[in-house]
JSON list of C-alpha atoms in Angstrom, two decimals:
[
{"chain": "A", "resi": 180, "resn": "UNK", "atom": "CA", "xyz": [-45.04, 46.19, -22.29]},
{"chain": "A", "resi": 181, "resn": "UNK", "atom": "CA", "xyz": [-46.86, 44.53, -25.14]},
{"chain": "A", "resi": 182, "resn": "UNK", "atom": "CA", "xyz": [-46.35, 41.78, -27.72]},
{"chain": "A", "resi": 183, "resn": "UNK", "atom": "CA", "xyz": [-47.69, 41.36, -31.23]},
{"chain": "A", "resi": 184, "resn": "UNK", "atom": "CA", "xyz": [-47.93, 37.61, -31.76]},
{"chain": "A", "resi": 185, "resn": "UNK", "atom": "CA", "xyz": [-46.61, 34.17, -30.84]},
{"chain": "A", "resi": 186, "resn": "UNK", "atom": "CA", "xyz": [-45.80, 31.51, -33.42]},
{"chain": "A", "resi": 187, "resn": "UNK", "atom": "CA", "xyz": [-46.07, 27.95, -32.08]},
{"chain": "A", "resi": 188, "resn": "UNK", "atom": "CA", "xyz": [-43.84, 26.29, -34.69]},
{"chain": "A", "resi": 189, "resn": "UNK", "atom": "CA", "xyz": [-41.57, 28.65, -36.59]},
{"chain": "A", "resi": 190, "resn": "UNK", "atom": "CA", "xyz": [-38.89, 27.38, -38.97]},
{"chain": "A", "resi": 191, "resn": "UNK", "atom": "CA", "xyz": [-37.74, 30.72, -40.39]},
{"chain": "A", "resi": 192, "resn": "UNK", "atom": "CA", "xyz": [-36.35, 32.54, -37.34]},
{"chain": "A", "resi": 193, "resn": "UNK", "atom": "CA", "xyz": [-33.35, 30.55, -36.15]},
{"chain": "A", "resi": 194, "resn": "UNK", "atom": "CA", "xyz": [-32.14, 26.96, -36.34]},
{"chain": "A", "resi": 195, "resn": "UNK", "atom": "CA", "xyz": [-34.66, 24.14, -36.18]},
{"chain": "A", "resi": 196, "resn": "UNK", "atom": "CA", "xyz": [-38.26, 24.36, -35.07]},
{"chain": "A", "resi": 197, "resn": "UNK", "atom": "CA", "xyz": [-38.88, 27.19, -32.64]},
{"chain": "A", "resi": 198, "resn": "UNK", "atom": "CA", "xyz": [-41.45, 29.12, -30.70]},
{"chain": "A", "resi": 199, "resn": "UNK", "atom": "CA", "xyz": [-41.25, 32.79, -31.70]},
{"chain": "A", "resi": 200, "resn": "UNK", "atom": "CA", "xyz": [-42.59, 35.81, -29.89]},
{"chain": "A", "resi": 201, "resn": "UNK", "atom": "CA", "xyz": [-42.77, 39.20, -31.56]},
{"chain": "A", "resi": 202, "resn": "UNK", "atom": "CA", "xyz": [-42.55, 42.05, -29.07]},
{"chain": "A", "resi": 203, "resn": "UNK", "atom": "CA", "xyz": [-44.59, 45.18, -29.74]},
{"chain": "A", "resi": 204, "resn": "UNK", "atom": "CA", "xyz": [-43.00, 48.59, -30.16]},
{"chain": "A", "resi": 205, "resn": "UNK", "atom": "CA", "xyz": [-40.02, 49.88, -32.09]},
{"chain": "A", "resi": 206, "resn": "UNK", "atom": "CA", "xyz": [-38.62, 53.36, -32.47]},
{"chain": "A", "resi": 207, "resn": "UNK", "atom": "CA", "xyz": [-36.21, 52.57, -35.33]},
{"chain": "A", "resi": 208, "resn": "UNK", "atom": "CA", "xyz": [-38.91, 52.36, -38.04]},
{"chain": "A", "resi": 209, "resn": "UNK", "atom": "CA", "xyz": [-36.44, 50.96, -40.59]},
{"chain": "A", "resi": 210, "resn": "UNK", "atom": "CA", "xyz": [-37.44, 51.60, -44.20]},
{"chain": "A", "resi": 211, "resn": "UNK", "atom": "CA", "xyz": [-39.34, 48.57, -45.55]},
{"chain": "A", "resi": 212, "resn": "UNK", "atom": "CA", "xyz": [-39.19, 46.70, -42.24]},
{"chain": "A", "resi": 213, "resn": "UNK", "atom": "CA", "xyz": [-40.70, 43.23, -42.59]},
{"chain": "A", "resi": 214, "resn": "UNK", "atom": "CA", "xyz": [-42.85, 43.81, -39.49]},
{"chain": "A", "resi": 215, "resn": "UNK", "atom": "CA", "xyz": [-44.16, 47.40, -39.50]},
{"chain": "A", "resi": 216, "resn": "UNK", "atom": "CA", "xyz": [-47.31, 46.36, -37.62]},
{"chain": "A", "resi": 217, "resn": "UNK", "atom": "CA", "xyz": [-45.12, 45.83, -34.54]},
{"chain": "A", "resi": 218, "resn": "UNK", "atom": "CA", "xyz": [-43.81, 49.44, -34.39]},
{"chain": "A", "resi": 219, "resn": "UNK", "atom": "CA", "xyz": [-46.68, 51.00, -32.40]},
{"chain": "A", "resi": 220, "resn": "UNK", "atom": "CA", "xyz": [-45.97, 50.64, -28.66]},
{"chain": "A", "resi": 221, "resn": "UNK", "atom": "CA", "xyz": [-49.73, 50.70, -28.00]},
{"chain": "A", "resi": 222, "resn": "UNK", "atom": "CA", "xyz": [-50.57, 47.90, -30.44]},
{"chain": "A", "resi": 223, "resn": "UNK", "atom": "CA", "xyz": [-50.70, 44.17, -29.83]},
{"chain": "A", "resi": 224, "resn": "UNK", "atom": "CA", "xyz": [-51.60, 42.51, -26.53]},
{"chain": "A", "resi": 225, "resn": "UNK", "atom": "CA", "xyz": [-50.46, 43.02, -22.96]},
{"chain": "A", "resi": 226, "resn": "UNK", "atom": "CA", "xyz": [-47.31, 41.05, -22.05]},
{"chain": "A", "resi": 227, "resn": "UNK", "atom": "CA", "xyz": [-47.87, 39.44, -18.62]},
{"chain": "A", "resi": 228, "resn": "UNK", "atom": "CA", "xyz": [-46.65, 36.50, -16.55]},
{"chain": "A", "resi": 229, "resn": "UNK", "atom": "CA", "xyz": [-49.42, 34.51, -18.29]},
{"chain": "A", "resi": 230, "resn": "UNK", "atom": "CA", "xyz": [-47.76, 35.32, -21.63]},
{"chain": "A", "resi": 231, "resn": "UNK", "atom": "CA", "xyz": [-44.47, 33.94, -20.31]},
{"chain": "A", "resi": 232, "resn": "UNK", "atom": "CA", "xyz": [-46.26, 30.82, -19.03]},
{"chain": "A", "resi": 233, "resn": "UNK", "atom": "CA", "xyz": [-47.89, 30.32, -22.44]},
{"chain": "A", "resi": 234, "resn": "UNK", "atom": "CA", "xyz": [-44.53, 30.61, -24.25]},
{"chain": "A", "resi": 235, "resn": "UNK", "atom": "CA", "xyz": [-42.89, 28.16, -21.83]},
{"chain": "A", "resi": 236, "resn": "UNK", "atom": "CA", "xyz": [-45.76, 25.72, -22.25]},
{"chain": "A", "resi": 237, "resn": "UNK", "atom": "CA", "xyz": [-45.38, 25.86, -26.04]},
{"chain": "A", "resi": 238, "resn": "UNK", "atom": "CA", "xyz": [-41.61, 25.29, -25.71]},
{"chain": "A", "resi": 239, "resn": "UNK", "atom": "CA", "xyz": [-42.16, 22.22, -23.50]},
{"chain": "A", "resi": 240, "resn": "UNK", "atom": "CA", "xyz": [-42.20, 19.95, -26.52]},
{"chain": "A", "resi": 241, "resn": "UNK", "atom": "CA", "xyz": [-39.36, 17.70, -27.69]},
{"chain": "A", "resi": 242, "resn": "UNK", "atom": "CA", "xyz": [-39.84, 18.97, -31.26]},
{"chain": "A", "resi": 243, "resn": "UNK", "atom": "CA", "xyz": [-39.07, 22.57, -30.25]},
{"chain": "A", "resi": 244, "resn": "UNK", "atom": "CA", "xyz": [-35.38, 23.45, -30.48]},
{"chain": "A", "resi": 245, "resn": "UNK", "atom": "CA", "xyz": [-35.58, 26.87, -28.88]},
{"chain": "A", "resi": 246, "resn": "UNK", "atom": "CA", "xyz": [-37.13, 30.29, -28.49]},
{"chain": "A", "resi": 247, "resn": "UNK", "atom": "CA", "xyz": [-36.83, 33.24, -30.87]},
{"chain": "A", "resi": 248, "resn": "UNK", "atom": "CA", "xyz": [-37.51, 36.78, -29.65]},
{"chain": "A", "resi": 249, "resn": "UNK", "atom": "CA", "xyz": [-38.16, 39.38, -32.33]},
{"chain": "A", "resi": 250, "resn": "UNK", "atom": "CA", "xyz": [-40.16, 42.51, -32.81]},
{"chain": "A", "resi": 251, "resn": "UNK", "atom": "CA", "xyz": [-40.78, 45.25, -32.90]},
{"chain": "A", "resi": 252, "resn": "UNK", "atom": "CA", "xyz": [-37.75, 45.83, -30.74]},
{"chain": "A", "resi": 253, "resn": "UNK", "atom": "CA", "xyz": [-37.35, 43.41, -27.81]},
{"chain": "A", "resi": 254, "resn": "UNK", "atom": "CA", "xyz": [-34.36, 45.35, -26.43]},
{"chain": "A", "resi": 255, "resn": "UNK", "atom": "CA", "xyz": [-36.03, 48.79, -26.43]},
{"chain": "A", "resi": 256, "resn": "UNK", "atom": "CA", "xyz": [-36.00, 50.34, -22.93]},
{"chain": "A", "resi": 257, "resn": "UNK", "atom": "CA", "xyz": [-39.80, 49.80, -22.79]},
{"chain": "A", "resi": 258, "resn": "UNK", "atom": "CA", "xyz": [-39.38, 46.07, -23.58]},
{"chain": "A", "resi": 259, "resn": "UNK", "atom": "CA", "xyz": [-36.03, 44.86, -22.28]},
{"chain": "A", "resi": 260, "resn": "UNK", "atom": "CA", "xyz": [-37.24, 44.09, -18.76]},
{"chain": "A", "resi": 261, "resn": "UNK", "atom": "CA", "xyz": [-39.97, 41.75, -20.03]},
{"chain": "A", "resi": 262, "resn": "UNK", "atom": "CA", "xyz": [-37.63, 40.25, -22.63]},
{"chain": "A", "resi": 263, "resn": "UNK", "atom": "CA", "xyz": [-35.06, 39.57, -19.89]},
{"chain": "A", "resi": 264, "resn": "UNK", "atom": "CA", "xyz": [-37.67, 37.99, -17.60]},
{"chain": "A", "resi": 265, "resn": "UNK", "atom": "CA", "xyz": [-38.87, 35.70, -20.41]},
{"chain": "A", "resi": 266, "resn": "UNK", "atom": "CA", "xyz": [-35.32, 34.72, -21.40]},
{"chain": "A", "resi": 267, "resn": "UNK", "atom": "CA", "xyz": [-34.32, 33.98, -17.79]},
{"chain": "A", "resi": 268, "resn": "UNK", "atom": "CA", "xyz": [-37.38, 31.81, -17.11]},
{"chain": "A", "resi": 269, "resn": "UNK", "atom": "CA", "xyz": [-36.87, 29.98, -20.42]},
{"chain": "A", "resi": 270, "resn": "UNK", "atom": "CA", "xyz": [-33.21, 29.17, -19.62]},
{"chain": "A", "resi": 271, "resn": "UNK", "atom": "CA", "xyz": [-34.11, 28.03, -16.09]},
{"chain": "A", "resi": 272, "resn": "UNK", "atom": "CA", "xyz": [-36.70, 25.61, -17.49]},
{"chain": "A", "resi": 273, "resn": "UNK", "atom": "CA", "xyz": [-34.88, 24.61, -20.70]},
{"chain": "A", "resi": 274, "resn": "UNK", "atom": "CA", "xyz": [-31.11, 24.91, -20.15]},
{"chain": "A", "resi": 275, "resn": "UNK", "atom": "CA", "xyz": [-30.40, 22.74, -23.22]},
{"chain": "A", "resi": 276, "resn": "UNK", "atom": "CA", "xyz": [-32.53, 24.76, -25.64]},
{"chain": "A", "resi": 277, "resn": "UNK", "atom": "CA", "xyz": [-31.31, 27.99, -27.19]},
{"chain": "A", "resi": 278, "resn": "UNK", "atom": "CA", "xyz": [-32.56, 31.54, -27.42]},
{"chain": "A", "resi": 279, "resn": "UNK", "atom": "CA", "xyz": [-32.18, 33.65, -30.54]},
{"chain": "A", "resi": 280, "resn": "UNK", "atom": "CA", "xyz": [-33.02, 37.35, -30.51]},
{"chain": "A", "resi": 281, "resn": "UNK", "atom": "CA", "xyz": [-33.12, 40.14, -33.09]},
{"chain": "A", "resi": 282, "resn": "UNK", "atom": "CA", "xyz": [-32.37, 43.76, -32.21]},
{"chain": "A", "resi": 283, "resn": "UNK", "atom": "CA", "xyz": [-31.62, 46.99, -34.02]},
{"chain": "A", "resi": 284, "resn": "UNK", "atom": "CA", "xyz": [-29.37, 47.88, -31.10]},
{"chain": "A", "resi": 285, "resn": "UNK", "atom": "CA", "xyz": [-25.71, 46.90, -31.49]},
{"chain": "A", "resi": 286, "resn": "UNK", "atom": "CA", "xyz": [-24.35, 44.29, -29.10]},
{"chain": "A", "resi": 287, "resn": "UNK", "atom": "CA", "xyz": [-21.09, 46.10, -28.37]},
{"chain": "A", "resi": 288, "resn": "UNK", "atom": "CA", "xyz": [-22.63, 49.58, -28.09]},
{"chain": "A", "resi": 289, "resn": "UNK", "atom": "CA", "xyz": [-25.74, 48.87, -26.03]},
{"chain": "A", "resi": 290, "resn": "UNK", "atom": "CA", "xyz": [-26.42, 45.25, -25.14]},
{"chain": "A", "resi": 291, "resn": "UNK", "atom": "CA", "xyz": [-23.19, 43.61, -23.94]},
{"chain": "A", "resi": 292, "resn": "UNK", "atom": "CA", "xyz": [-23.63, 44.75, -20.32]},
{"chain": "A", "resi": 293, "resn": "UNK", "atom": "CA", "xyz": [-27.38, 44.11, -20.12]},
{"chain": "A", "resi": 294, "resn": "UNK", "atom": "CA", "xyz": [-28.66, 41.22, -17.99]},
{"chain": "A", "resi": 295, "resn": "UNK", "atom": "CA", "xyz": [-30.46, 39.72, -20.99]},
{"chain": "A", "resi": 296, "resn": "UNK", "atom": "CA", "xyz": [-27.12, 38.68, -22.53]},
{"chain": "A", "resi": 297, "resn": "UNK", "atom": "CA", "xyz": [-26.69, 36.09, -19.75]},
{"chain": "A", "resi": 298, "resn": "UNK", "atom": "CA", "xyz": [-29.50, 34.10, -21.36]},
{"chain": "A", "resi": 299, "resn": "UNK", "atom": "CA", "xyz": [-29.13, 34.70, -25.11]},
{"chain": "A", "resi": 300, "resn": "UNK", "atom": "CA", "xyz": [-27.29, 32.24, -27.33]},
{"chain": "A", "resi": 301, "resn": "UNK", "atom": "CA", "xyz": [-27.55, 34.06, -30.65]},
{"chain": "A", "resi": 302, "resn": "UNK", "atom": "CA", "xyz": [-28.22, 37.73, -31.36]},
{"chain": "A", "resi": 303, "resn": "UNK", "atom": "CA", "xyz": [-28.79, 39.24, -34.77]},
{"chain": "A", "resi": 304, "resn": "UNK", "atom": "CA", "xyz": [-27.92, 42.89, -34.21]},
{"chain": "A", "resi": 305, "resn": "UNK", "atom": "CA", "xyz": [-28.07, 46.09, -36.21]},
{"chain": "A", "resi": 306, "resn": "UNK", "atom": "CA", "xyz": [-30.91, 47.92, -37.88]},
{"chain": "A", "resi": 307, "resn": "UNK", "atom": "CA", "xyz": [-32.25, 46.68, -41.19]},
{"chain": "A", "resi": 308, "resn": "UNK", "atom": "CA", "xyz": [-30.91, 48.82, -44.06]},
{"chain": "A", "resi": 309, "resn": "UNK", "atom": "CA", "xyz": [-32.95, 48.61, -47.26]},
{"chain": "A", "resi": 310, "resn": "UNK", "atom": "CA", "xyz": [-29.96, 49.51, -49.46]},
{"chain": "A", "resi": 311, "resn": "UNK", "atom": "CA", "xyz": [-28.00, 46.57, -47.99]},
{"chain": "A", "resi": 312, "resn": "UNK", "atom": "CA", "xyz": [-30.85, 44.05, -48.34]},
{"chain": "A", "resi": 313, "resn": "UNK", "atom": "CA", "xyz": [-29.75, 40.64, -49.57]},
{"chain": "A", "resi": 314, "resn": "UNK", "atom": "CA", "xyz": [-32.29, 37.79, -49.76]},
{"chain": "A", "resi": 315, "resn": "UNK", "atom": "CA", "xyz": [-29.52, 35.16, -49.69]},
{"chain": "A", "resi": 316, "resn": "UNK", "atom": "CA", "xyz": [-28.39, 36.07, -46.17]},
{"chain": "A", "resi": 317, "resn": "UNK", "atom": "CA", "xyz": [-29.25, 33.59, -43.45]},
{"chain": "A", "resi": 318, "resn": "UNK", "atom": "CA", "xyz": [-31.29, 34.88, -40.48]},
{"chain": "A", "resi": 319, "resn": "UNK", "atom": "CA", "xyz": [-30.76, 38.56, -41.32]},
{"chain": "A", "resi": 320, "resn": "UNK", "atom": "CA", "xyz": [-32.17, 40.98, -43.84]},
{"chain": "A", "resi": 321, "resn": "UNK", "atom": "CA", "xyz": [-29.26, 43.27, -44.64]},
{"chain": "A", "resi": 322, "resn": "UNK", "atom": "CA", "xyz": [-25.50, 42.79, -44.86]},
{"chain": "A", "resi": 323, "resn": "UNK", "atom": "CA", "xyz": [-24.71, 45.24, -42.05]},
{"chain": "A", "resi": 324, "resn": "UNK", "atom": "CA", "xyz": [-26.42, 42.98, -39.51]},
{"chain": "A", "resi": 325, "resn": "UNK", "atom": "CA", "xyz": [-24.38, 40.44, -37.55]},
{"chain": "A", "resi": 326, "resn": "UNK", "atom": "CA", "xyz": [-25.25, 36.93, -36.33]},
{"chain": "A", "resi": 327, "resn": "UNK", "atom": "CA", "xyz": [-23.47, 36.86, -32.99]},
{"chain": "A", "resi": 328, "resn": "UNK", "atom": "CA", "xyz": [-22.53, 34.02, -30.65]},
{"chain": "A", "resi": 329, "resn": "UNK", "atom": "CA", "xyz": [-23.49, 35.89, -27.49]},
{"chain": "A", "resi": 330, "resn": "UNK", "atom": "CA", "xyz": [-21.87, 33.66, -24.89]},
{"chain": "A", "resi": 331, "resn": "UNK", "atom": "CA", "xyz": [-18.54, 33.49, -26.76]},
{"chain": "A", "resi": 332, "resn": "UNK", "atom": "CA", "xyz": [-18.68, 37.26, -27.23]},
{"chain": "A", "resi": 333, "resn": "UNK", "atom": "CA", "xyz": [-19.18, 37.78, -23.49]},
{"chain": "A", "resi": 334, "resn": "UNK", "atom": "CA", "xyz": [-16.31, 35.40, -22.61]},
{"chain": "A", "resi": 335, "resn": "UNK", "atom": "CA", "xyz": [-13.92, 37.00, -25.15]},
{"chain": "A", "resi": 336, "resn": "UNK", "atom": "CA", "xyz": [-15.10, 40.58, -24.53]},
{"chain": "A", "resi": 337, "resn": "UNK", "atom": "CA", "xyz": [-15.46, 41.12, -28.28]},
{"chain": "A", "resi": 338, "resn": "UNK", "atom": "CA", "xyz": [-18.05, 40.29, -30.93]},
{"chain": "A", "resi": 339, "resn": "UNK", "atom": "CA", "xyz": [-17.76, 36.70, -32.16]},
{"chain": "A", "resi": 340, "resn": "UNK", "atom": "CA", "xyz": [-19.93, 36.07, -35.21]},
{"chain": "A", "resi": 341, "resn": "UNK", "atom": "CA", "xyz": [-21.34, 32.68, -36.16]},
{"chain": "A", "resi": 342, "resn": "UNK", "atom": "CA", "xyz": [-20.28, 31.30, -39.53]}
]
């Protein structure tokens, strides 16, 4: 597994000030994706335990509200194991901080039974669709995407979107 980049203080991918990691590799290749450089599974840098340690160290700051996991595609079968490991370690160390993730995979069709959902607070799901692009949308690029309260969705066994 590989990752593209880490942002130490990101204010555009989730609520508050966050650490963001962009996983490397995506097979969706959405038209006019905002991150096409993350599509190649062979690009970026190797994702290791040291990468996780670095992310956790950056998050160990009172000014950081949480972790954002983007891509590429963090939930792709090539990436989900590393994404899950990172999310689990983050929640063990920072139970009061939140995790936001973006995925082209739908929560109810692919992700709801995956271990990673135990650790996610917010998931923006669905592939980006150029024809549905709307720059006024918060935290998503196209109107088909959903901003999901993951833990409420798991409890209620149905998708609960955030307002």
